[in-house]
Amino acid sequence: MDFTGKTFWITGAASGMGKALCAELARFNVRLIISDRDKEGLEKTVKTIESSGSTVRIEVLDMADTPSIMKTANKVINDGEKIAGLYQFAGISQRSLVVETPIDNDRKIMEINFFGVVALTKAILPHMIENGGGQLVATSSLVGKFGFPYRSAYASSKHALFGFFESLMAENKKNNIKVSLLIPGRVQTNISKFALKKDGSEHGKIDPGQAKGISAEKAARIIYKGLKKEKKEIWVGGSEMLMLHIRRFFPAIYYYMASRLKAM
Ligand SMILES: NC(=O)c1ccc[n+]([C@@H]2O[C@H](COP(=O)([O-])OP(=O)(O)OC[C@H]3O[C@@H](n4cnc5c(N)ncnc54)[C@H](OP(=O)(O)O)[C@@H]3O)[C@@H](O)[C@H]2O)c1
């Protein structure tokens, strides 16, 4: 991917990795369409982008609201924006056991982390095909590759992204559609702060594991390099990424470790 002068749509752009990637891409005289449910956060991201000389358009978007996703995507396309890449970061996490989690929480997490991502992708894909191709990026997780205590709905939503995007990739190679799945491990962002507890309220704190992760800026540099190379999977993290090898080559060790992991 050559980023220079092209238009990219980034969700989850008000905070964390989405915001940090905006700063990374803004160096290339790009046009960024930035979305999030947090309008004030987006306005701060605008300043970073404009100070690097790139241009920006804000589209406040709730990824749990499919009709509004479709409406916004149509508006953006009808305004003549030519989207070279759709990079989706918006998402929420979870902190509750299966046994105590009401099904409504599972649905809410799936709605934002999976159906919202699918809806926006479907709205943009025909436009990309018509324009001769593009890059679609979804943010899965280390727990999109294996289960993890207190994350049943979150891990499910992140696993589901693999099924959807690998199928899309196979169907659309002929259309020059590139797909990258991001697999972050631990990155210092607000993700644990806004994680859903069993009663539907927010977890409200940054977990110790999260705090020991790599910075969002370092994550964005790794993501940028992976996107440039159009890698199909981009691993984003530190030593915790070793778990991917353990799960694959030594599953018995993973099962043992997972059952002994502490909540956070
Ligand atoms: N940080 C990690 O260690 C880690 C690890 C694996 C995967 N991930 C994934 O990475 C992605 C980016 O997260 P992050 O770590 O950068 O955390 P973050 O700083 O919390 O960023 C997530 C962004 O998504 C927004 N968002 C949440 N629900 C939304 C909705 N319904 N509609 C629109 N926007 C919404 C949040 O807005 P608010 O600020 O209003 O909540 C926030 O700006 C997420 O998909 C997350 O699951 C993160």
PDB file of C-alpha atoms and ligand atoms in Angstrom:
ATOM      1  CA  MET A   1       0.000   0.000   0.000  1.00  0.00           C
ATOM      2  CA  ASP A   2       1.258   3.428  -0.952  1.00  0.00           C
ATOM      3  CA  PHE A   3      -0.559   5.827   1.381  1.00  0.00           C
ATOM      4  CA  THR A   4       0.425   9.142  -0.189  1.00  0.00           C
ATOM      5  CA  GLY A   5      -2.473  11.357  -1.224  1.00  0.00           C
ATOM      6  CA  LYS A   6      -5.136   8.694  -0.655  1.00  0.00           C
ATOM      7  CA  THR A   7      -8.296   8.651   1.492  1.00  0.00           C
ATOM      8  CA  PHE A   8      -8.663   6.339   4.498  1.00  0.00           C
ATOM      9  CA  TRP A   9     -11.629   5.831   6.832  1.00  0.00           C
ATOM     10  CA  ILE A  10     -10.614   5.039  10.419  1.00  0.00           C
ATOM     11  CA  THR A  11     -13.093   4.054  13.155  1.00  0.00           C
ATOM     12  CA  GLY A  12     -12.230   4.195  16.853  1.00  0.00           C
ATOM     13  CA  ALA A  13     -10.219   7.276  15.900  1.00  0.00           C
ATOM     14  CA  ALA A  14     -10.927   9.230  19.102  1.00  0.00           C
ATOM     15  CA  SER A  15      -8.592   7.162  21.225  1.00  0.00           C
ATOM     16  CA  GLY A  16      -5.949   4.442  21.522  1.00  0.00           C
ATOM     17  CA  MET A  17      -4.615   2.677  18.444  1.00  0.00           C
ATOM     18  CA  GLY A  18      -7.084   4.278  15.995  1.00  0.00           C
ATOM     19  CA  LYS A  19      -6.021   7.760  17.068  1.00  0.00           C
ATOM     20  CA  ALA A  20      -2.316   6.851  17.029  1.00  0.00           C
ATOM     21  CA  LEU A  21      -2.626   5.414  13.510  1.00  0.00           C
ATOM     22  CA  CYS A  22      -4.218   8.690  12.343  1.00  0.00           C
ATOM     23  CA  ALA A  23      -1.073  10.522  13.484  1.00  0.00           C
ATOM     24  CA  GLU A  24       1.105   7.930  11.748  1.00  0.00           C
ATOM     25  CA  LEU A  25      -0.774   8.229   8.414  1.00  0.00           C
ATOM     26  CA  ALA A  26      -1.154  12.016   8.560  1.00  0.00           C
ATOM     27  CA  ARG A  27       2.542  12.279   7.583  1.00  0.00           C
ATOM     28  CA  PHE A  28       1.646  11.183   4.025  1.00  0.00           C
ATOM     29  CA  ASN A  29      -0.557  14.035   2.852  1.00  0.00           C
ATOM     30  CA  VAL A  30      -3.633  11.836   3.144  1.00  0.00           C
ATOM     31  CA  ARG A  31      -7.341  12.548   3.630  1.00  0.00           C
ATOM     32  CA  LEU A  32      -8.710  10.872   6.754  1.00  0.00           C
ATOM     33  CA  ILE A  33     -12.373  10.263   7.483  1.00  0.00           C
ATOM     34  CA  ILE A  34     -12.435   9.690  11.226  1.00  0.00           C
ATOM     35  CA  SER A  35     -15.259   8.068  13.179  1.00  0.00           C
ATOM     36  CA  ASP A  36     -16.036   7.245  16.766  1.00  0.00           C
ATOM     37  CA  ARG A  37     -18.942   7.709  19.142  1.00  0.00           C
ATOM     38  CA  ASP A  38     -16.802  10.218  21.089  1.00  0.00           C
ATOM     39  CA  LYS A  39     -17.116  13.578  19.237  1.00  0.00           C
ATOM     40  CA  GLU A  40     -14.825  15.523  21.581  1.00  0.00           C
ATOM     41  CA  GLY A  41     -12.136  12.878  21.227  1.00  0.00           C
ATOM     42  CA  LEU A  42     -12.418  13.105  17.429  1.00  0.00           C
ATOM     43  CA  GLU A  43     -11.954  16.872  17.565  1.00  0.00           C
ATOM     44  CA  LYS A  44      -8.634  16.332  19.383  1.00  0.00           C
ATOM     45  CA  THR A  45      -7.580  13.833  16.704  1.00  0.00           C
ATOM     46  CA  VAL A  46      -8.367  16.461  14.029  1.00  0.00           C
ATOM     47  CA  LYS A  47      -5.723  18.791  15.485  1.00  0.00           C
ATOM     48  CA  THR A  48      -3.029  16.100  15.225  1.00  0.00           C
ATOM     49  CA  ILE A  49      -3.935  15.343  11.615  1.00  0.00           C
ATOM     50  CA  GLU A  50      -4.169  18.944  10.433  1.00  0.00           C
ATOM     51  CA  SER A  51      -0.887  19.915  12.082  1.00  0.00           C
ATOM     52  CA  SER A  52       0.802  17.374   9.770  1.00  0.00           C
ATOM     53  CA  GLY A  53      -0.779  18.973   6.686  1.00  0.00           C
ATOM     54  CA  SER A  54      -3.296  16.224   5.905  1.00  0.00           C
ATOM     55  CA  THR A  55      -7.045  16.863   5.612  1.00  0.00           C
ATOM     56  CA  VAL A  56      -9.785  15.356   7.721  1.00  0.00           C
ATOM     57  CA  ARG A  57     -13.546  14.798   7.866  1.00  0.00           C
ATOM     58  CA  ILE A  58     -15.401  13.827  11.048  1.00  0.00           C
ATOM     59  CA  GLU A  59     -18.281  11.323  10.958  1.00  0.00           C
ATOM     60  CA  VAL A  60     -19.583  10.605  14.454  1.00  0.00           C
ATOM     61  CA  LEU A  61     -20.790   7.018  14.389  1.00  0.00           C
ATOM     62  CA  ASP A  62     -22.198   4.525  16.855  1.00  0.00           C
ATOM     63  CA  MET A  63     -21.089   1.092  15.689  1.00  0.00           C
ATOM     64  CA  ALA A  64     -24.091  -0.453  17.448  1.00  0.00           C
ATOM     65  CA  ASP A  65     -26.463   1.432  15.125  1.00  0.00           C
ATOM     66  CA  THR A  66     -26.577  -0.355  11.753  1.00  0.00           C
ATOM     67  CA  PRO A  67     -29.049   2.007   9.985  1.00  0.00           C
ATOM     68  CA  SER A  68     -26.891   4.986  10.897  1.00  0.00           C
ATOM     69  CA  ILE A  69     -23.747   3.157   9.694  1.00  0.00           C
ATOM     70  CA  MET A  70     -25.390   2.527   6.296  1.00  0.00           C
ATOM     71  CA  LYS A  71     -26.682   6.111   6.063  1.00  0.00           C
ATOM     72  CA  THR A  72     -23.277   7.604   6.924  1.00  0.00           C
ATOM     73  CA  ALA A  73     -21.433   5.345   4.471  1.00  0.00           C
ATOM     74  CA  ASN A  74     -23.829   6.288   1.651  1.00  0.00           C
ATOM     75  CA  LYS A  75     -23.407   9.976   2.454  1.00  0.00           C
ATOM     76  CA  VAL A  76     -19.611   9.704   2.415  1.00  0.00           C
ATOM     77  CA  ILE A  77     -19.623   7.861  -0.925  1.00  0.00           C
ATOM     78  CA  ASN A  78     -22.199  10.204  -2.486  1.00  0.00           C
ATOM     79  CA  ASP A  79     -20.027  13.162  -1.487  1.00  0.00           C
ATOM     80  CA  GLY A  80     -17.392  11.755  -3.838  1.00  0.00           C
ATOM     81  CA  GLU A  81     -14.883  10.453  -1.281  1.00  0.00           C
ATOM     82  CA  LYS A  82     -12.791   7.694  -2.862  1.00  0.00           C
ATOM     83  CA  ILE A  83     -11.865   5.339  -0.037  1.00  0.00           C
ATOM     84  CA  ALA A  84      -8.598   3.455  -0.485  1.00  0.00           C
ATOM     85  CA  GLY A  85      -8.671   1.866   2.967  1.00  0.00           C
ATOM     86  CA  LEU A  86     -11.201   1.202   5.726  1.00  0.00           C
ATOM     87  CA  TYR A  87      -9.387   0.626   9.008  1.00  0.00           C
ATOM     88  CA  GLN A  88     -11.730  -0.379  11.828  1.00  0.00           C
ATOM     89  CA  PHE A  89     -10.626  -0.055  15.453  1.00  0.00           C
ATOM     90  CA  ALA A  90     -13.858   0.785  17.337  1.00  0.00           C
ATOM     91  CA  GLY A  91     -14.664  -1.853  19.910  1.00  0.00           C
ATOM     92  CA  ILE A  92     -15.478  -2.635  23.528  1.00  0.00           C
ATOM     93  CA  SER A  93     -14.191  -5.307  25.870  1.00  0.00           C
ATOM     94  CA  GLN A  94     -15.661  -7.318  28.742  1.00  0.00           C
ATOM     95  CA  ARG A  95     -14.929  -8.268  32.327  1.00  0.00           C
ATOM     96  CA  SER A  96     -17.429 -10.941  33.437  1.00  0.00           C
ATOM     97  CA  LEU A  97     -17.695 -14.712  33.769  1.00  0.00           C
ATOM     98  CA  VAL A  98     -19.934 -16.722  31.416  1.00  0.00           C
ATOM     99  CA  VAL A  99     -22.016 -17.885  34.357  1.00  0.00           C
ATOM    100  CA  GLU A 100     -22.905 -14.338  35.407  1.00  0.00           C
ATOM    101  CA  THR A 101     -23.165 -12.549  32.022  1.00  0.00           C
ATOM    102  CA  PRO A 102     -26.686 -11.735  30.791  1.00  0.00           C
ATOM    103  CA  ILE A 103     -27.231 -12.574  27.109  1.00  0.00           C
ATOM    104  CA  ASP A 104     -27.943  -8.890  26.424  1.00  0.00           C
ATOM    105  CA  ASN A 105     -24.300  -8.138  27.197  1.00  0.00           C
ATOM    106  CA  ASP A 106     -23.167 -10.826  24.724  1.00  0.00           C
ATOM    107  CA  ARG A 107     -25.434  -9.284  22.092  1.00  0.00           C
ATOM    108  CA  LYS A 108     -24.189  -5.732  22.763  1.00  0.00           C
ATOM    109  CA  ILE A 109     -20.548  -6.754  22.401  1.00  0.00           C
ATOM    110  CA  MET A 110     -21.271  -8.747  19.216  1.00  0.00           C
ATOM    111  CA  GLU A 111     -23.278  -5.813  17.834  1.00  0.00           C
ATOM    112  CA  ILE A 112     -20.383  -3.337  18.186  1.00  0.00           C
ATOM    113  CA  ASN A 113     -17.352  -5.585  17.651  1.00  0.00           C
ATOM    114  CA  PHE A 114     -18.770  -7.801  14.908  1.00  0.00           C
ATOM    115  CA  PHE A 115     -22.057  -6.671  13.276  1.00  0.00           C
ATOM    116  CA  GLY A 116     -21.053  -2.997  13.250  1.00  0.00           C
ATOM    117  CA  VAL A 117     -17.753  -3.862  11.567  1.00  0.00           C
ATOM    118  CA  VAL A 118     -19.543  -6.125   9.079  1.00  0.00           C
ATOM    119  CA  ALA A 119     -22.165  -3.461   8.296  1.00  0.00           C
ATOM    120  CA  LEU A 120     -19.608  -0.760   7.532  1.00  0.00           C
ATOM    121  CA  THR A 121     -17.526  -3.199   5.485  1.00  0.00           C
ATOM    122  CA  LYS A 122     -20.563  -4.220   3.397  1.00  0.00           C
ATOM    123  CA  ALA A 123     -21.453  -0.581   2.827  1.00  0.00           C
ATOM    124  CA  ILE A 124     -17.972   0.236   1.520  1.00  0.00           C
ATOM    125  CA  LEU A 125     -16.994  -2.959  -0.336  1.00  0.00           C
ATOM    126  CA  PRO A 126     -19.015  -2.348  -3.563  1.00  0.00           C
ATOM    127  CA  HIS A 127     -17.546   1.173  -3.743  1.00  0.00           C
ATOM    128  CA  MET A 128     -14.018  -0.221  -3.404  1.00  0.00           C
ATOM    129  CA  ILE A 129     -14.638  -2.880  -6.052  1.00  0.00           C
ATOM    130  CA  GLU A 130     -15.980  -0.218  -8.402  1.00  0.00           C
ATOM    131  CA  ASN A 131     -12.829   1.853  -7.799  1.00  0.00           C
ATOM    132  CA  GLY A 132     -10.541  -1.043  -8.676  1.00  0.00           C
ATOM    133  CA  GLY A 133      -9.717  -2.263  -5.160  1.00  0.00           C
ATOM    134  CA  GLY A 134      -8.848  -1.217  -1.627  1.00  0.00           C
ATOM    135  CA  GLN A 135      -7.653  -2.310   1.790  1.00  0.00           C
ATOM    136  CA  LEU A 136      -9.994  -3.560   4.531  1.00  0.00           C
ATOM    137  CA  VAL A 137      -8.653  -3.842   8.058  1.00  0.00           C
ATOM    138  CA  ALA A 138     -10.384  -5.251  11.126  1.00  0.00           C
ATOM    139  CA  THR A 139      -9.033  -5.294  14.658  1.00  0.00           C
ATOM    140  CA  SER A 140      -9.254  -8.726  16.215  1.00  0.00           C
ATOM    141  CA  SER A 141      -7.183  -9.648  19.261  1.00  0.00           C
ATOM    142  CA  LEU A 142      -4.946 -12.259  20.825  1.00  0.00           C
ATOM    143  CA  VAL A 143      -8.229 -13.569  22.237  1.00  0.00           C
ATOM    144  CA  GLY A 144      -9.548 -13.762  18.669  1.00  0.00           C
ATOM    145  CA  LYS A 145      -7.251 -16.785  18.434  1.00  0.00           C
ATOM    146  CA  PHE A 146      -8.064 -18.522  21.719  1.00  0.00           C
ATOM    147  CA  GLY A 147     -10.489 -18.264  24.627  1.00  0.00           C
ATOM    148  CA  PHE A 148      -9.701 -16.320  27.790  1.00  0.00           C
ATOM    149  CA  PRO A 149     -11.406 -16.047  31.198  1.00  0.00           C
ATOM    150  CA  TYR A 150     -13.774 -13.092  31.679  1.00  0.00           C
ATOM    151  CA  ARG A 151     -13.809 -12.408  27.925  1.00  0.00           C
ATOM    152  CA  SER A 152     -16.320 -14.963  26.526  1.00  0.00           C
ATOM    153  CA  ALA A 153     -18.366 -12.495  24.448  1.00  0.00           C
ATOM    154  CA  TYR A 154     -15.359 -10.355  23.545  1.00  0.00           C
ATOM    155  CA  ALA A 155     -13.308 -13.382  22.421  1.00  0.00           C
ATOM    156  CA  SER A 156     -16.315 -14.636  20.422  1.00  0.00           C
ATOM    157  CA  SER A 157     -16.689 -11.327  18.604  1.00  0.00           C
ATOM    158  CA  LYS A 158     -12.982 -11.241  17.790  1.00  0.00           C
ATOM    159  CA  HIS A 159     -12.994 -14.892  16.567  1.00  0.00           C
ATOM    160  CA  ALA A 160     -16.000 -14.110  14.359  1.00  0.00           C
ATOM    161  CA  LEU A 161     -14.035 -11.393  12.555  1.00  0.00           C
ATOM    162  CA  PHE A 162     -11.622 -14.049  11.284  1.00  0.00           C
ATOM    163  CA  GLY A 163     -14.438 -16.104   9.757  1.00  0.00           C
ATOM    164  CA  PHE A 164     -15.952 -13.091   8.047  1.00  0.00           C
ATOM    165  CA  PHE A 165     -12.810 -11.416   6.749  1.00  0.00           C
ATOM    166  CA  GLU A 166     -10.983 -14.557   5.598  1.00  0.00           C
ATOM    167  CA  SER A 167     -14.102 -15.472   3.570  1.00  0.00           C
ATOM    168  CA  LEU A 168     -14.299 -11.948   2.159  1.00  0.00           C
ATOM    169  CA  MET A 169     -10.594 -12.115   1.294  1.00  0.00           C
ATOM    170  CA  ALA A 170     -11.024 -15.392  -0.617  1.00  0.00           C
ATOM    171  CA  GLU A 171     -14.030 -14.051  -2.538  1.00  0.00           C
ATOM    172  CA  ASN A 172     -12.407 -10.743  -3.473  1.00  0.00           C
ATOM    173  CA  LYS A 173      -8.807 -11.447  -4.459  1.00  0.00           C
ATOM    174  CA  LYS A 174      -9.972 -10.995  -8.076  1.00  0.00           C
ATOM    175  CA  ASN A 175     -11.308  -7.555  -7.133  1.00  0.00           C
ATOM    176  CA  ASN A 176      -7.964  -6.399  -5.751  1.00  0.00           C
ATOM    177  CA  ILE A 177      -9.370  -6.187  -2.202  1.00  0.00           C
ATOM    178  CA  LYS A 178      -6.615  -6.603   0.395  1.00  0.00           C
ATOM    179  CA  VAL A 179      -7.543  -7.704   3.902  1.00  0.00           C
ATOM    180  CA  SER A 180      -5.470  -7.379   7.067  1.00  0.00           C
ATOM    181  CA  LEU A 181      -6.494  -8.663  10.482  1.00  0.00           C
ATOM    182  CA  LEU A 182      -4.809  -6.945  13.408  1.00  0.00           C
ATOM    183  CA  ILE A 183      -3.966  -9.087  16.409  1.00  0.00           C
ATOM    184  CA  PRO A 184      -3.080  -6.815  19.316  1.00  0.00           C
ATOM    185  CA  GLY A 185      -1.874  -8.352  22.528  1.00  0.00           C
ATOM    186  CA  ARG A 186      -1.540  -5.816  25.309  1.00  0.00           C
ATOM    187  CA  VAL A 187      -1.571  -2.164  24.312  1.00  0.00           C
ATOM    188  CA  GLN A 188      -1.805   0.741  26.770  1.00  0.00           C
ATOM    189  CA  THR A 189      -5.204   2.213  25.845  1.00  0.00           C
ATOM    190  CA  ASN A 190      -8.585   2.790  27.488  1.00  0.00           C
ATOM    191  CA  ILE A 191      -9.986  -0.536  26.291  1.00  0.00           C
ATOM    192  CA  SER A 192     -10.222  -2.090  29.768  1.00  0.00           C
ATOM    193  CA  LYS A 193     -11.696   1.123  31.244  1.00  0.00           C
ATOM    194  CA  PHE A 194     -14.822   0.881  29.088  1.00  0.00           C
ATOM    195  CA  ALA A 195     -15.112  -2.925  29.262  1.00  0.00           C
ATOM    196  CA  LEU A 196     -18.599  -4.188  30.168  1.00  0.00           C
ATOM    197  CA  LYS A 197     -19.114  -5.727  33.606  1.00  0.00           C
ATOM    198  CA  LYS A 198     -21.880  -8.223  34.330  1.00  0.00           C
ATOM    199  CA  ASP A 199     -24.348  -5.470  35.274  1.00  0.00           C
ATOM    200  CA  GLY A 200     -23.652  -3.627  32.008  1.00  0.00           C
ATOM    201  CA  SER A 201     -21.643  -0.873  33.714  1.00  0.00           C
ATOM    202  CA  GLU A 202     -18.082   0.072  32.770  1.00  0.00           C
ATOM    203  CA  HIS A 203     -15.069  -1.616  34.384  1.00  0.00           C
ATOM    204  CA  GLY A 204     -13.654   1.870  34.957  1.00  0.00           C
ATOM    205  CA  LYS A 205      -9.952   1.109  35.355  1.00  0.00           C
ATOM    206  CA  ILE A 206      -6.880   0.224  33.379  1.00  0.00           C
ATOM    207  CA  ASP A 207      -5.862  -3.316  34.305  1.00  0.00           C
ATOM    208  CA  PRO A 208      -2.276  -4.017  35.404  1.00  0.00           C
ATOM    209  CA  GLY A 209      -1.676  -6.285  32.376  1.00  0.00           C
ATOM    210  CA  GLN A 210      -2.841  -3.532  30.048  1.00  0.00           C
ATOM    211  CA  ALA A 211      -0.625  -0.983  31.779  1.00  0.00           C
ATOM    212  CA  LYS A 212       2.424  -3.180  31.078  1.00  0.00           C
ATOM    213  CA  GLY A 213       1.637  -3.330  27.359  1.00  0.00           C
ATOM    214  CA  ILE A 214       3.299  -1.442  24.524  1.00  0.00           C
ATOM    215  CA  SER A 215       2.220   2.164  23.913  1.00  0.00           C
ATOM    216  CA  ALA A 216      -0.508   3.001  21.392  1.00  0.00           C
ATOM    217  CA  GLU A 217       2.127   4.924  19.390  1.00  0.00           C
ATOM    218  CA  LYS A 218       4.397   1.880  19.171  1.00  0.00           C
ATOM    219  CA  ALA A 219       1.385  -0.236  18.202  1.00  0.00           C
ATOM    220  CA  ALA A 220       0.529   2.250  15.441  1.00  0.00           C
ATOM    221  CA  ARG A 221       4.073   2.047  14.029  1.00  0.00           C
ATOM    222  CA  ILE A 222       3.841  -1.762  13.908  1.00  0.00           C
ATOM    223  CA  ILE A 223       0.398  -1.529  12.274  1.00  0.00           C
ATOM    224  CA  TYR A 224       1.583   1.044   9.733  1.00  0.00           C
ATOM    225  CA  LYS A 225       4.490  -1.200   8.663  1.00  0.00           C
ATOM    226  CA  GLY A 226       2.185  -4.227   8.380  1.00  0.00           C
ATOM    227  CA  LEU A 227      -0.382  -2.299   6.336  1.00  0.00           C
ATOM    228  CA  LYS A 228       2.293  -0.983   4.015  1.00  0.00           C
ATOM    229  CA  LYS A 229       3.330  -4.590   3.320  1.00  0.00           C
ATOM    230  CA  GLU A 230      -0.350  -5.600   3.070  1.00  0.00           C
ATOM    231  CA  LYS A 231       0.222  -8.401   5.569  1.00  0.00           C
ATOM    232  CA  LYS A 232      -2.812 -10.632   6.123  1.00  0.00           C
ATOM    233  CA  GLU A 233      -2.199 -10.849   9.885  1.00  0.00           C
ATOM    234  CA  ILE A 234      -0.425  -8.138  11.835  1.00  0.00           C
ATOM    235  CA  TRP A 235       0.745  -9.090  15.324  1.00  0.00           C
ATOM    236  CA  VAL A 236       0.875  -6.086  17.646  1.00  0.00           C
ATOM    237  CA  GLY A 237       2.424  -6.524  21.073  1.00  0.00           C
ATOM    238  CA  GLY A 238       5.355  -7.752  23.145  1.00  0.00           C
ATOM    239  CA  SER A 239       6.255 -11.070  24.756  1.00  0.00           C
ATOM    240  CA  GLU A 240       2.566 -11.971  25.295  1.00  0.00           C
ATOM    241  CA  MET A 241       2.389 -12.779  21.565  1.00  0.00           C
ATOM    242  CA  LEU A 242       4.229 -15.995  22.443  1.00  0.00           C
ATOM    243  CA  MET A 243       0.810 -17.291  23.505  1.00  0.00           C
ATOM    244  CA  LEU A 244      -0.081 -17.658  19.819  1.00  0.00           C
ATOM    245  CA  HIS A 245       2.729 -20.215  19.389  1.00  0.00           C
ATOM    246  CA  ILE A 246       1.877 -21.950  22.660  1.00  0.00           C
ATOM    247  CA  ARG A 247      -1.790 -22.299  21.630  1.00  0.00           C
ATOM    248  CA  ARG A 248      -0.827 -23.663  18.223  1.00  0.00           C
ATOM    249  CA  PHE A 249       2.067 -25.981  19.003  1.00  0.00           C
ATOM    250  CA  PHE A 250       1.522 -26.887  22.667  1.00  0.00           C
ATOM    251  CA  PRO A 251      -2.271 -26.799  23.187  1.00  0.00           C
ATOM    252  CA  ALA A 252      -2.095 -28.766  26.449  1.00  0.00           C
ATOM    253  CA  ILE A 253       0.041 -25.997  27.980  1.00  0.00           C
ATOM    254  CA  TYR A 254      -2.449 -23.372  26.803  1.00  0.00           C
ATOM    255  CA  TYR A 255      -5.413 -25.278  28.349  1.00  0.00           C
ATOM    256  CA  TYR A 256      -3.512 -25.550  31.628  1.00  0.00           C
ATOM    257  CA  MET A 257      -2.456 -21.888  31.661  1.00  0.00           C
ATOM    258  CA  ALA A 258      -5.886 -20.553  30.602  1.00  0.00           C
ATOM    259  CA  SER A 259      -7.642 -22.377  33.440  1.00  0.00           C
ATOM    260  CA  ARG A 260      -5.227 -20.852  35.954  1.00  0.00           C
ATOM    261  CA  LEU A 261      -5.188 -17.288  34.633  1.00  0.00           C
ATOM    262  CA  LYS A 262      -6.307 -14.590  37.013  1.00  0.00           C
ATOM    263  CA  ALA A 263      -9.266 -12.439  36.036  1.00  0.00           C
ATOM    264  CA  MET A 264      -7.432  -9.546  34.418  1.00  0.00           C
TER     265      MET A 264
HETATM  266  N1  LIG B   1      -5.614  -2.330  23.879  1.00  0.00           N
HETATM  267  C1  LIG B   1      -5.446  -3.630  23.785  1.00  0.00           C
HETATM  268  O1  LIG B   1      -4.678  -4.230  24.545  1.00  0.00           O
HETATM  269  C2  LIG B   1      -6.216  -4.407  22.748  1.00  0.00           C
HETATM  270  C3  LIG B   1      -5.933  -5.761  22.616  1.00  0.00           C
HETATM  271  C4  LIG B   1      -6.602  -6.493  21.650  1.00  0.00           C
HETATM  272  C5  LIG B   1      -7.530  -5.880  20.821  1.00  0.00           C
HETATM  273  N2  LIG B   1      -7.808  -4.565  20.976  1.00  0.00           N
HETATM  274  C6  LIG B   1      -8.798  -3.958  20.078  1.00  0.00           C
HETATM  275  O2  LIG B   1      -8.269  -2.799  19.501  1.00  0.00           O
HETATM  276  C7  LIG B   1      -9.321  -1.924  19.093  1.00  0.00           C
HETATM  277  C8  LIG B   1      -8.970  -0.500  19.494  1.00  0.00           C
HETATM  278  O3  LIG B   1      -9.018  -0.404  20.904  1.00  0.00           O
HETATM  279  P1  LIG B   1      -7.977   0.423  21.768  1.00  0.00           P
HETATM  280  O4  LIG B   1      -7.173  -0.554  22.503  1.00  0.00           O
HETATM  281  O5  LIG B   1      -7.316   1.458  20.950  1.00  0.00           O
HETATM  282  O6  LIG B   1      -8.965   1.039  22.860  1.00  0.00           O
HETATM  283  P2  LIG B   1      -9.688   2.429  23.002  1.00  0.00           P
HETATM  284  O7  LIG B   1      -8.689   3.495  23.264  1.00  0.00           O
HETATM  285  O8  LIG B   1     -10.753   2.223  24.022  1.00  0.00           O
HETATM  286  O9  LIG B   1     -10.340   2.678  21.576  1.00  0.00           O
HETATM  287  C9  LIG B   1     -11.561   2.122  21.185  1.00  0.00           C
HETATM  288  C10 LIG B   1     -12.398   3.216  20.576  1.00  0.00           C
HETATM  289  O10 LIG B   1     -13.640   2.637  20.123  1.00  0.00           O
HETATM  290  C11 LIG B   1     -14.680   3.532  20.464  1.00  0.00           C
HETATM  291  N3  LIG B   1     -15.965   2.862  20.562  1.00  0.00           N
HETATM  292  C12 LIG B   1     -16.391   2.001  21.508  1.00  0.00           C
HETATM  293  N4  LIG B   1     -17.665   1.654  21.291  1.00  0.00           N
HETATM  294  C13 LIG B   1     -18.049   2.312  20.168  1.00  0.00           C
HETATM  295  C14 LIG B   1     -19.264   2.378  19.445  1.00  0.00           C
HETATM  296  N5  LIG B   1     -20.364   1.730  19.824  1.00  0.00           N
HETATM  297  N6  LIG B   1     -19.304   3.156  18.332  1.00  0.00           N
HETATM  298  C15 LIG B   1     -18.229   3.862  17.944  1.00  0.00           C
HETATM  299  N7  LIG B   1     -17.059   3.868  18.603  1.00  0.00           N
HETATM  300  C16 LIG B   1     -16.972   3.091  19.703  1.00  0.00           C
HETATM  301  C17 LIG B   1     -14.256   4.064  21.812  1.00  0.00           C
HETATM  302  O11 LIG B   1     -14.997   5.226  22.133  1.00  0.00           O
HETATM  303  P3  LIG B   1     -15.206   5.644  23.678  1.00  0.00           P
HETATM  304  O12 LIG B   1     -13.920   6.298  24.075  1.00  0.00           O
HETATM  305  O13 LIG B   1     -16.374   6.552  23.642  1.00  0.00           O
HETATM  306  O14 LIG B   1     -15.462   4.380  24.445  1.00  0.00           O
HETATM  307  C18 LIG B   1     -12.776   4.298  21.611  1.00  0.00           C
HETATM  308  O15 LIG B   1     -12.512   5.578  21.085  1.00  0.00           O
HETATM  309  C19 LIG B   1     -10.594  -2.482  19.751  1.00  0.00           C
HETATM  310  O16 LIG B   1     -11.366  -3.138  18.766  1.00  0.00           O
HETATM  311  C20 LIG B   1     -10.063  -3.479  20.765  1.00  0.00           C
HETATM  312  O17 LIG B   1     -10.968  -4.529  20.999  1.00  0.00           O
HETATM  313  C21 LIG B   1      -7.172  -3.819  21.931  1.00  0.00           C
END
